[in-house]
Structure formats: C-alpha cells, structure tokens
Amino acid sequence: ITEAFVLTDDEARALVASDPASRKVIYPYIIGDELLHKGSPGRWVIDFAARDLSEARALAPGAFERLRRMALPVREAAAEKEQTANSLALEKNARARVNWHHRNFLNQWWQHSYRREELLNAVKDLDRFITISGTASEHRKPVFNFVSTGNHPSHALQCFAFDDDYSFGILQSTAHELWFRGRCSSLEDRPRYTANTVFKTFPWPQ
C-alpha cells in the first residue's frame, strides 16, 4: 500500500480537523505485527470506495487532496516506468508479454491498488471477523484473532468472514494447524497461510 494512504494518529486528527468530511474515508488500519502483539490497530488508512474522480473529491476533499499531492506522483512515475519497460520489450519482440498494472492503478489513483472489495462486502453486515497474519512463526502455533469490522486489514492479513465462536475454534484447532503446516507455502523459513492451498482444501467439520 502506498504510504500516502496511511496516517498516524496525529495526521488523522489533523486531517479530520481541517476537513470533517474526510472522517468518512478514514479507517483503523491493522497489520500483522499489531495483530500479534497489540491486538489493535496503531495507524489509520484512507480508503475511497468511489470509483469516479469527481465523486471522490466531493466526498472527502481533504483526504482527496492529500492523495493528489502524495499518491498521484508515485502512481505517475510507476506508470511511466512501466510504459518505458513495455516499449523496450515490444521493440525487441512484438509478441512479448507485457502488463499494464501501473497504468490501471494510475487511472484510479485515489484508490488502493487492490481494495479487497470482496472481503469488505463479505463482512459489512458482521460485527467482527477472523484474521491471521499471512506469515506465521515456525516456533509457535498460528494465532487467529477476532477484529472489529470497523478495521481495514493490511493485504498481509488473511481474513475469514466468520463472526462465530464455532468457526474460530475450528481455525485455531490442532487439526487445522496440522493442515496449515502441511499445505502452506513459505516466505524464507516462515510458513505462509494461503487461501487456495490451505483454507479451500481443508475438510471443514460439518
């Protein structure tokens, strides 16, 4: 996530003081370390759902202006670099595979590259949902936690649209831990919880 979107407590307070409307697009932002060690967010994140530039500007002018100053130049530079790389690749081979991720991100520069809309829609009617840090320790059990749906999770958190204790108990169970360690990928020497290889293959008790 571009740092322009992330706010300290002081930055969030100052932004809302200067533009109260920006409160509508600022959310508690939780990452893996905070989930494991504090259980609560330590920063805030700007998250516009608006797909139209004019709508976003009208919704929260202060937050929009911060992103125009800080996020837009980063997106423009990344898109320009991507354009140059793609042009060179196509000059060498007209059938070269290129991607236009950064050009697409630039087209909606006031939004996160990937908003996790599917997750946000899945939990919007819940009071809480279950999360785990995407990377775990090989020396201890994976730690699952409930977090309030008022929080917006980092991309590095795996999230589950369950609010009940039964589902939490299954995810934190020894059976699920063994399945996790047997099916996970790894980052360096740390196991990574992946939805496709772990959760989607797990034989959930009926």
PDB file of C-alpha atoms in Angstrom, residues 87-96:
ATOM      1  CA  SER A  87       8.048  -0.256 -25.068  1.00  0.00           C
ATOM      2  CA  LEU A  88      11.590  -1.671 -24.884  1.00  0.00           C
ATOM      3  CA  ALA A  89      10.258  -5.208 -24.550  1.00  0.00           C
ATOM      4  CA  LEU A  90       7.955  -4.792 -27.552  1.00  0.00           C
ATOM      5  CA  GLU A  91      10.747  -3.303 -29.656  1.00  0.00           C
ATOM      6  CA  LYS A  92      12.763  -6.453 -29.080  1.00  0.00           C
ATOM      7  CA  ASN A  93       9.835  -8.803 -29.545  1.00  0.00           C
ATOM      8  CA  ALA A  94       6.475  -7.656 -30.891  1.00  0.00           C
ATOM      9  CA  ARG A  95       4.837 -10.644 -29.191  1.00  0.00           C
ATOM     10  CA  ALA A  96       6.433 -10.051 -25.806  1.00  0.00           C
TER      11      ALA A  96
END
